[in-house]
CSV table of C-alpha atoms and ligand atoms in Angstrom, one decimal:
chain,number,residue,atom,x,y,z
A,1,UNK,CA,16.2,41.5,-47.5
A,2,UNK,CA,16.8,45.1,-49.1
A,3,UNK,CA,14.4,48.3,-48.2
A,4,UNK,CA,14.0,50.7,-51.4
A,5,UNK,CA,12.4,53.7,-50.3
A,6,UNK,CA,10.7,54.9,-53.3
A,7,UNK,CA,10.1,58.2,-54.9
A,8,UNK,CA,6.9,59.2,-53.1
A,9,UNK,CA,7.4,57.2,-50.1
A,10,UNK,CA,11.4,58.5,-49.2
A,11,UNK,CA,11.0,59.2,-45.6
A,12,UNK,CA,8.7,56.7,-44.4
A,13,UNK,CA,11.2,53.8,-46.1
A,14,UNK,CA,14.5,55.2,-44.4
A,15,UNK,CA,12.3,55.4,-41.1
A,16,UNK,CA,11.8,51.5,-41.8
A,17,UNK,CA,14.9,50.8,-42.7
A,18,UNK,CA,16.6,52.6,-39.9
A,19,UNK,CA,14.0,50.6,-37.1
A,20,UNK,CA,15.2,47.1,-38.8
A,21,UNK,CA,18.7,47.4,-39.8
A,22,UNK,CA,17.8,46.7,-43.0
A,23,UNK,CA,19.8,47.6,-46.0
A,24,UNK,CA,18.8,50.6,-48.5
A,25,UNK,CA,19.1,50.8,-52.1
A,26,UNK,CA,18.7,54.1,-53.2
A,27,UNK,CA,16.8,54.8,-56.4
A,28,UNK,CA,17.3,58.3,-58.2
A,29,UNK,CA,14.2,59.1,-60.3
A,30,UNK,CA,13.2,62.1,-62.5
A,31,UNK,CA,10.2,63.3,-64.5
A,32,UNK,CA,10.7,63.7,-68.2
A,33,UNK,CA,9.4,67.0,-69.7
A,34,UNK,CA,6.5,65.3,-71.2
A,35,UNK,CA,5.6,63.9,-67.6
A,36,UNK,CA,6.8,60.5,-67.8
A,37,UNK,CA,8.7,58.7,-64.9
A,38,UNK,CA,12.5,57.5,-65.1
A,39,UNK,CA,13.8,55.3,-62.2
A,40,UNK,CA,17.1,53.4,-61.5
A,41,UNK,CA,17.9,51.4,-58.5
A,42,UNK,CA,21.6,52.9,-57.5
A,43,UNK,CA,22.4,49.2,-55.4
A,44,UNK,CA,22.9,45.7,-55.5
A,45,UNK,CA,19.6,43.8,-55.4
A,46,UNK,CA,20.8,40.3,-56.9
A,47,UNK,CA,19.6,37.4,-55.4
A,48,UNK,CA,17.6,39.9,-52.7
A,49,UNK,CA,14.4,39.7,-51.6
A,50,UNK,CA,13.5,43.9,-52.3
A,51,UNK,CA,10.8,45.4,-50.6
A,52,UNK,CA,10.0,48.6,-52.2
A,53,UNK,CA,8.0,51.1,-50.0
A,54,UNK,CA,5.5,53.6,-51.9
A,55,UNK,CA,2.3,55.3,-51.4
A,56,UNK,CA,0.1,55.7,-54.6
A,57,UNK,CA,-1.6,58.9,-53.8
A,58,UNK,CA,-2.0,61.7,-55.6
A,59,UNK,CA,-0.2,61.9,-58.4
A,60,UNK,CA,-1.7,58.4,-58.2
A,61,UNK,CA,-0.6,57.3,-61.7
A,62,UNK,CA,3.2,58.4,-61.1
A,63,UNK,CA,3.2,56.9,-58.5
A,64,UNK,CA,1.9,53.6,-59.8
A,65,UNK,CA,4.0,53.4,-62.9
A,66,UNK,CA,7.0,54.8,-60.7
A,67,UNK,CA,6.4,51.5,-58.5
A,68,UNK,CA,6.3,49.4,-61.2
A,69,UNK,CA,9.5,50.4,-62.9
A,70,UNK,CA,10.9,49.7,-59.6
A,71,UNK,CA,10.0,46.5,-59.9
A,72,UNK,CA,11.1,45.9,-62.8
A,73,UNK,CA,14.4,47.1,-62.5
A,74,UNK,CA,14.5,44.8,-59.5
A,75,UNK,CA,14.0,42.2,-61.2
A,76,UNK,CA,16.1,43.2,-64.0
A,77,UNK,CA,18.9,43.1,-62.0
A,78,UNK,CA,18.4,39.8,-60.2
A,79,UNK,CA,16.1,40.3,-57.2
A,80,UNK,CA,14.5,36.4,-56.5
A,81,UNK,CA,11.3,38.0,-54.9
A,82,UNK,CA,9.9,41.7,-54.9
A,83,UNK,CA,6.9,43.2,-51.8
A,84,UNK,CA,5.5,46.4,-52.5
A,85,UNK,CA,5.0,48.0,-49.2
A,86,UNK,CA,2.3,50.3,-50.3
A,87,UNK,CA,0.9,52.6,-47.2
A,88,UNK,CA,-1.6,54.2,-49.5
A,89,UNK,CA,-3.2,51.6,-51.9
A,90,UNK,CA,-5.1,53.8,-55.2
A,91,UNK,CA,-8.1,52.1,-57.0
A,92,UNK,CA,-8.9,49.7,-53.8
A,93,UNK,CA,-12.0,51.7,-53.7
A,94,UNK,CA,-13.6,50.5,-57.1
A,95,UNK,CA,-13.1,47.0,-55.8
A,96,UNK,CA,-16.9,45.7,-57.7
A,97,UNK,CA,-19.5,46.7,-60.4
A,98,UNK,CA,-21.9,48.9,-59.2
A,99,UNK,CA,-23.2,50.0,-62.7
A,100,UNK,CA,-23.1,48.3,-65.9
A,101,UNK,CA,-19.8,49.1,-67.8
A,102,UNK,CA,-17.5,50.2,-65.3
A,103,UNK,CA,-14.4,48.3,-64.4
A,104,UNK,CA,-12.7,46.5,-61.2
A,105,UNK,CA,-10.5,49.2,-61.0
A,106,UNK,CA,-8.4,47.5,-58.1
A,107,UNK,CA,-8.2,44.6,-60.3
A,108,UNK,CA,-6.5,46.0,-63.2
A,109,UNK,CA,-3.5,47.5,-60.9
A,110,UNK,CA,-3.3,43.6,-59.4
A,111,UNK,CA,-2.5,42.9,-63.0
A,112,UNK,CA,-0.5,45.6,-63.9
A,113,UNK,CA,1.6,45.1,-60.7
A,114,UNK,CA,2.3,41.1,-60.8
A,115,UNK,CA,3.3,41.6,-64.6
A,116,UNK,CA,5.4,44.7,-63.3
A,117,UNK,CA,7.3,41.8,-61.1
A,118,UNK,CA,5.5,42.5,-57.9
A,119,UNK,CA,5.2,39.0,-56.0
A,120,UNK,CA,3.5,39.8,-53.1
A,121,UNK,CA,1.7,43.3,-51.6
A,122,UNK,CA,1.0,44.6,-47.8
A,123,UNK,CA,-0.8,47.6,-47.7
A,124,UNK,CA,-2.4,49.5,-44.7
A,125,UNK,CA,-6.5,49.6,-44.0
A,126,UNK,CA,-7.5,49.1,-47.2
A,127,UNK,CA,-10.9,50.5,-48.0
A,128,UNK,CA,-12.4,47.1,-48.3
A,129,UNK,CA,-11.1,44.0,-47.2
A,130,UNK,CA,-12.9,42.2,-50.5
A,131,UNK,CA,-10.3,44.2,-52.6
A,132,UNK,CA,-7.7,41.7,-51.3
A,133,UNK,CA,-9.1,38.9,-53.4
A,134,UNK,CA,-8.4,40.9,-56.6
A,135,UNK,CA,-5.2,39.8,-56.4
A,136,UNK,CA,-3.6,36.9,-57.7
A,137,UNK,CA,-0.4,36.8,-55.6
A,138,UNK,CA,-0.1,37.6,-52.1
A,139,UNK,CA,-2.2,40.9,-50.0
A,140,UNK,CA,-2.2,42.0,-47.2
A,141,UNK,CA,-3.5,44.7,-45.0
A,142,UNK,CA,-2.3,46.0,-41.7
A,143,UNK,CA,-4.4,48.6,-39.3
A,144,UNK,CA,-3.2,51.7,-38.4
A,145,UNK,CA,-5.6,52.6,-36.0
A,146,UNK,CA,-4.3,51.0,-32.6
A,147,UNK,CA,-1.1,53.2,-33.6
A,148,UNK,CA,-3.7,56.4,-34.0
A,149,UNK,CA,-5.9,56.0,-31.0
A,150,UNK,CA,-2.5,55.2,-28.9
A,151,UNK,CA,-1.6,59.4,-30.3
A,152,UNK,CA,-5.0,60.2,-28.4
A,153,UNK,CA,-4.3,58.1,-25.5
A,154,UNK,CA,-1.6,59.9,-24.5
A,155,UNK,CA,-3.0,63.5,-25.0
A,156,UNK,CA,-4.9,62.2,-22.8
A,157,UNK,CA,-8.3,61.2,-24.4
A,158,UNK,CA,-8.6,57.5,-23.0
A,159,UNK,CA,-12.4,56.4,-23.2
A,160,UNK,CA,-13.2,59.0,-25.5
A,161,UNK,CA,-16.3,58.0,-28.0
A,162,UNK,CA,-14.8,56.4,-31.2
A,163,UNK,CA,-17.5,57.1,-33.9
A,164,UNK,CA,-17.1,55.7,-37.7
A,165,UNK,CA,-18.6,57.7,-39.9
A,166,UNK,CA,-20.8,54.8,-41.6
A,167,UNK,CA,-21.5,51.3,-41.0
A,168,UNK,CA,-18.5,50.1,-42.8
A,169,UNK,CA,-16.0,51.5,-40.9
A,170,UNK,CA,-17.4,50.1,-37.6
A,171,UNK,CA,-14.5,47.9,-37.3
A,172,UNK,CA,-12.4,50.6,-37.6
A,173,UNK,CA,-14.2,52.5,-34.5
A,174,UNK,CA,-14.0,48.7,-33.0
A,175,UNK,CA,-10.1,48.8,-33.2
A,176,UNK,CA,-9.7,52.3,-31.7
A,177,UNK,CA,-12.3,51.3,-28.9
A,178,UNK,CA,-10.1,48.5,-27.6
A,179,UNK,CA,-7.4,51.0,-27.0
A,180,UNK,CA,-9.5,54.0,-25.8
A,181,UNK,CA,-11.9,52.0,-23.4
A,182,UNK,CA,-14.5,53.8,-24.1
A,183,UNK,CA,-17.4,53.4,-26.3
A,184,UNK,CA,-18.4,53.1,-30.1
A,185,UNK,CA,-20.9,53.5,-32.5
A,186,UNK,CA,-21.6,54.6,-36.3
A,187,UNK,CA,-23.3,56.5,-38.5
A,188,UNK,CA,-25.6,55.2,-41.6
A,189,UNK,CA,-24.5,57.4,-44.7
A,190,UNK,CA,-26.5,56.8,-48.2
A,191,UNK,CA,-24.5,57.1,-51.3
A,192,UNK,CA,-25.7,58.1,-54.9
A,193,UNK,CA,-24.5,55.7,-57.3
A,194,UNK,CA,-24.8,58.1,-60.3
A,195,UNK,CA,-23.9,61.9,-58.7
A,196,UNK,CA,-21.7,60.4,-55.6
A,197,UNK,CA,-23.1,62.8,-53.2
A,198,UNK,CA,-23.6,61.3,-50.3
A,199,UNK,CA,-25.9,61.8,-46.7
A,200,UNK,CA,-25.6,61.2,-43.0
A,201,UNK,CA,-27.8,60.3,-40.6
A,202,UNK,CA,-27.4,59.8,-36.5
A,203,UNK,CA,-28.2,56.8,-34.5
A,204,UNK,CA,-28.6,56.3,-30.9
A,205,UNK,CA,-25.4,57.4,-29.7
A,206,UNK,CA,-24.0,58.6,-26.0
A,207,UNK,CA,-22.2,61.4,-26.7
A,208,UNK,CA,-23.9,63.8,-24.5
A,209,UNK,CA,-20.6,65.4,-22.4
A,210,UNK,CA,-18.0,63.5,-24.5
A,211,UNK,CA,-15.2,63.7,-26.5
A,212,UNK,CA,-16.0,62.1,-29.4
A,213,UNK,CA,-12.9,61.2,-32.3
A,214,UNK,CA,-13.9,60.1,-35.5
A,215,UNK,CA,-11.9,57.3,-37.1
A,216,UNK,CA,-12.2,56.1,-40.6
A,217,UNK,CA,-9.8,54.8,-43.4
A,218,UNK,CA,-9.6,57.8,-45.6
A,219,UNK,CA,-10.3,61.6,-45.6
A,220,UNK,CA,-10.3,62.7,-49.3
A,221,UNK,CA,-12.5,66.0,-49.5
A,222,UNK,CA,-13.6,65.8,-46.2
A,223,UNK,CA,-17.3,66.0,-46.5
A,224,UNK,CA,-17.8,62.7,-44.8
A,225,UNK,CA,-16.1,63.8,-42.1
A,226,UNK,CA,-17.9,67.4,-41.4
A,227,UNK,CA,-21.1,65.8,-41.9
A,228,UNK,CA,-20.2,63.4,-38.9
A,229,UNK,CA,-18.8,66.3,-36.4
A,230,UNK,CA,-21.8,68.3,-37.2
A,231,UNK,CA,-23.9,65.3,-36.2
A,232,UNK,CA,-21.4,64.7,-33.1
A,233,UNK,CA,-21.7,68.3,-31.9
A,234,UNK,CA,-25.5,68.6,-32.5
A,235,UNK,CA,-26.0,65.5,-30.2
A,236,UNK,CA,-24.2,67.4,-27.6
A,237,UNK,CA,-20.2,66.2,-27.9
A,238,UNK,CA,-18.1,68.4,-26.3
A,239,UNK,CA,-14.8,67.6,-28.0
A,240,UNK,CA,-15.1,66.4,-31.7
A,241,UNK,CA,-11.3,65.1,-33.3
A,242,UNK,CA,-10.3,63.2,-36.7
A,243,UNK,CA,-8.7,60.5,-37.4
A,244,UNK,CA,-7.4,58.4,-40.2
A,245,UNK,CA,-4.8,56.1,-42.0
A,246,UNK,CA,-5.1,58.3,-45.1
A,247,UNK,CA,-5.3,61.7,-45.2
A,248,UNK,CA,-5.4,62.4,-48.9
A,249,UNK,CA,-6.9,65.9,-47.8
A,250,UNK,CA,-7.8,67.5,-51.3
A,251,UNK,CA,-8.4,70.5,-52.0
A,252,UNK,CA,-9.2,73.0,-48.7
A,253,UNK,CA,-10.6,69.6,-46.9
A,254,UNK,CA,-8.7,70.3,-43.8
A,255,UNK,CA,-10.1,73.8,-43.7
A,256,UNK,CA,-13.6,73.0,-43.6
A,257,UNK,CA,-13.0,69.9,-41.6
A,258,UNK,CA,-11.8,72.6,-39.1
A,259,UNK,CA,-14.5,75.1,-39.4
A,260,UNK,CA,-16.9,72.2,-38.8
A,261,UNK,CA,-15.7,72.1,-34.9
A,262,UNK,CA,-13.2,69.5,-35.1
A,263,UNK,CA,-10.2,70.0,-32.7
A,264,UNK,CA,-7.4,68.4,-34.8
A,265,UNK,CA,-7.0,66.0,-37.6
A,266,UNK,CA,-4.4,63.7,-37.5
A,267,UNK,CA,-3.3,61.2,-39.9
A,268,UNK,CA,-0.2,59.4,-40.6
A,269,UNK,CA,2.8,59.5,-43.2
A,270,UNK,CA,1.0,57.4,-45.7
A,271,UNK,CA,-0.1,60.8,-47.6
A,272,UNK,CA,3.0,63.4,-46.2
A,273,UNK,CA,1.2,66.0,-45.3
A,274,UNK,CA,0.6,68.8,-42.2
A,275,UNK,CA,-1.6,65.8,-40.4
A,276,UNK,CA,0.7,62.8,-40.6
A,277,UNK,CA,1.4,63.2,-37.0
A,278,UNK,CA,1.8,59.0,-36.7
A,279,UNK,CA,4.1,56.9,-38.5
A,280,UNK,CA,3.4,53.6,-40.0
A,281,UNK,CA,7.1,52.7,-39.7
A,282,UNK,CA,6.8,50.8,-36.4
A,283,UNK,CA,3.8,48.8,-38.5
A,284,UNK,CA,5.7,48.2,-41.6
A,285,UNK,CA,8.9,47.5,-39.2
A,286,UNK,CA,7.2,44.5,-37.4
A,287,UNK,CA,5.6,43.2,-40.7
A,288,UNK,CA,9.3,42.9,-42.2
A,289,UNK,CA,10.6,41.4,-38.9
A,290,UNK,CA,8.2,38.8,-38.9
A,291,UNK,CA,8.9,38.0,-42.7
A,292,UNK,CA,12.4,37.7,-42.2
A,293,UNK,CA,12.4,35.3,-39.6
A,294,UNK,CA,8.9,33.6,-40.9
B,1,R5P,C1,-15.7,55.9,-47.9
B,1,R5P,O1,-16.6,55.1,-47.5
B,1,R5P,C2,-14.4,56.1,-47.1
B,1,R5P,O2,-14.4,55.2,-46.0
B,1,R5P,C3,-14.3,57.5,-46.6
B,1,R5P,O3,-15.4,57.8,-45.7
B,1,R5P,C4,-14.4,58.5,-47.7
B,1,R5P,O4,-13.5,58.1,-48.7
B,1,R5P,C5,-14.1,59.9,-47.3
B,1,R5P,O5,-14.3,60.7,-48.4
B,1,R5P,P1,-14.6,62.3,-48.2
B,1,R5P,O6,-13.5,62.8,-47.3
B,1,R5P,O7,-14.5,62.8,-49.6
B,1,R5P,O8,-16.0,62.4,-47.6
């Protein structure tokens, strides 16, 4: 087995690398003045099998096309199986039709990747589970959110609150719980198919005195998740944090995430950025262990 840490992924694939003993191959990459990508792998892959490590945020489309030349060239050169370690998975959102005329978009990167050479694909707390079927080889997703609500455990927040921010990320509050020992609940949030504004509404929760930490897959402009601490506080929290797996954080997201009364976001190096205070290497690392010896 060969690790290539990829363009947008460099220094989460050397932290793999480094915690299996696993072999790099280094891949030099540029951006042509018309924006396209250029890749070339700079080691031996024959007869290898390559797992290339890349995130897919934003510049989403580099990224992809960067991944998939990298698969390519892997194969070119004689790889006999290729994984895409892919922290951040783009297009798992649009996983079904909601209105007529729109397109699986998670289904036409499946496509693109396993024609690209990709054979099999683990990823990390995919928006929806469901957008694993879209592919046609091999998917995976692992959970980064024991590895997150450990970072709280030891700054000492065991049995605080663990609140997902809607219904479908109860599981997510579910995993955090079991480390935390404390409770969880959600949040019901309406979504409007045609403007994609969305609303929040409380349940019963007993957060009265608490620290309360918000866990959900993705932070992207951050509305869901100042709509959520403003709930949290107005119930009577007394400590309100963030967390999640991705912290695509666009635009001044963490800003206002902050002015809403949360503590501290933290997020891990799926999306680099000021928040990715976890790493998924130890994640990735045992995946890659077990494969090897599987
Ligand atoms: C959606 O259901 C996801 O789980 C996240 O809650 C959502 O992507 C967060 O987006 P934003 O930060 O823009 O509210």
């Amino acid at each position: 087995m060969k690790i290539i840490p990829g363009p947008a992924s460099t220094a989460l694939g050397e932290k793999i690398a480094e915690l299996t003993g696993i072999e790099k191959v280094a891949v030099a990459h540029r951006t042509f003045p018309d924006g396209e990508s250029y890749v070339r792998l700079e080691g031996n892959v024959q007869n290898e099998h390559v797992v290339i490590v890349q995130t897919t945020s934003t510049p989403q489309d580099t990224s992809l096309m960067q991944l998939a030349f990298m698969a390519n060239a892997a194969k070119r050169n004689g790889a006999k199986k290729v994984t895409a370690a892919v922290p951040y998975l783009a297009y798992a959102r649009q996983d079904k039709i909601f209105l007529q005329g729109e397109t699986k978009s998670i289904e036409a990167v499946a496509a693109m990747l396993k024609a690209a050479g990709i054979d099999a694909i683990v990823t990390v707390n995919i928006h929806a589970e469901n957008a694993l079927s879209r592919f046609t080889f091999p998917a995976k997703t692992l959970s980064a959110i024991p590895l997150l609500a450990e970072y709280f455990i030891k700054k000492g927040y065991a049995k605080a609150f663990a609140l997902a921010p809607d219904k479908g990320a109860m599981h997510i509050a579910q995993q955090a719980q079991i480390v935390l020992g404390g409770e969880a609940g959600h949040l019901e949030k309406q979504r409007d198919r045609y403007t994609g504004k969305t609303s929040q509404t409380g349940t019963d929760l007993n957060v009265k005195g608490q620290t309360a930490i918000i866990f959900d897959d993705i932070i992207s402009t951050g509305g869901t998740i100042v709509g959520a601490a403003k709930i949290l506080l107005e119930l009577g929290a007394t400590r309100v944090f963030a967390a999640c797996a991705h912290p695509l954080l666009i635009g001044d997201a963490e800003k206002r995430i902050l002015d809403a009364g949360v503590e501290e976001i933290v997020g891990t190096d799926s999306v680099p950025s000021r928040t990715s205070k976890v790493s998924l290497a130890p994640l990735f690392a045992e995946e890659l262990r077990a494969q090897k010896s599987g």
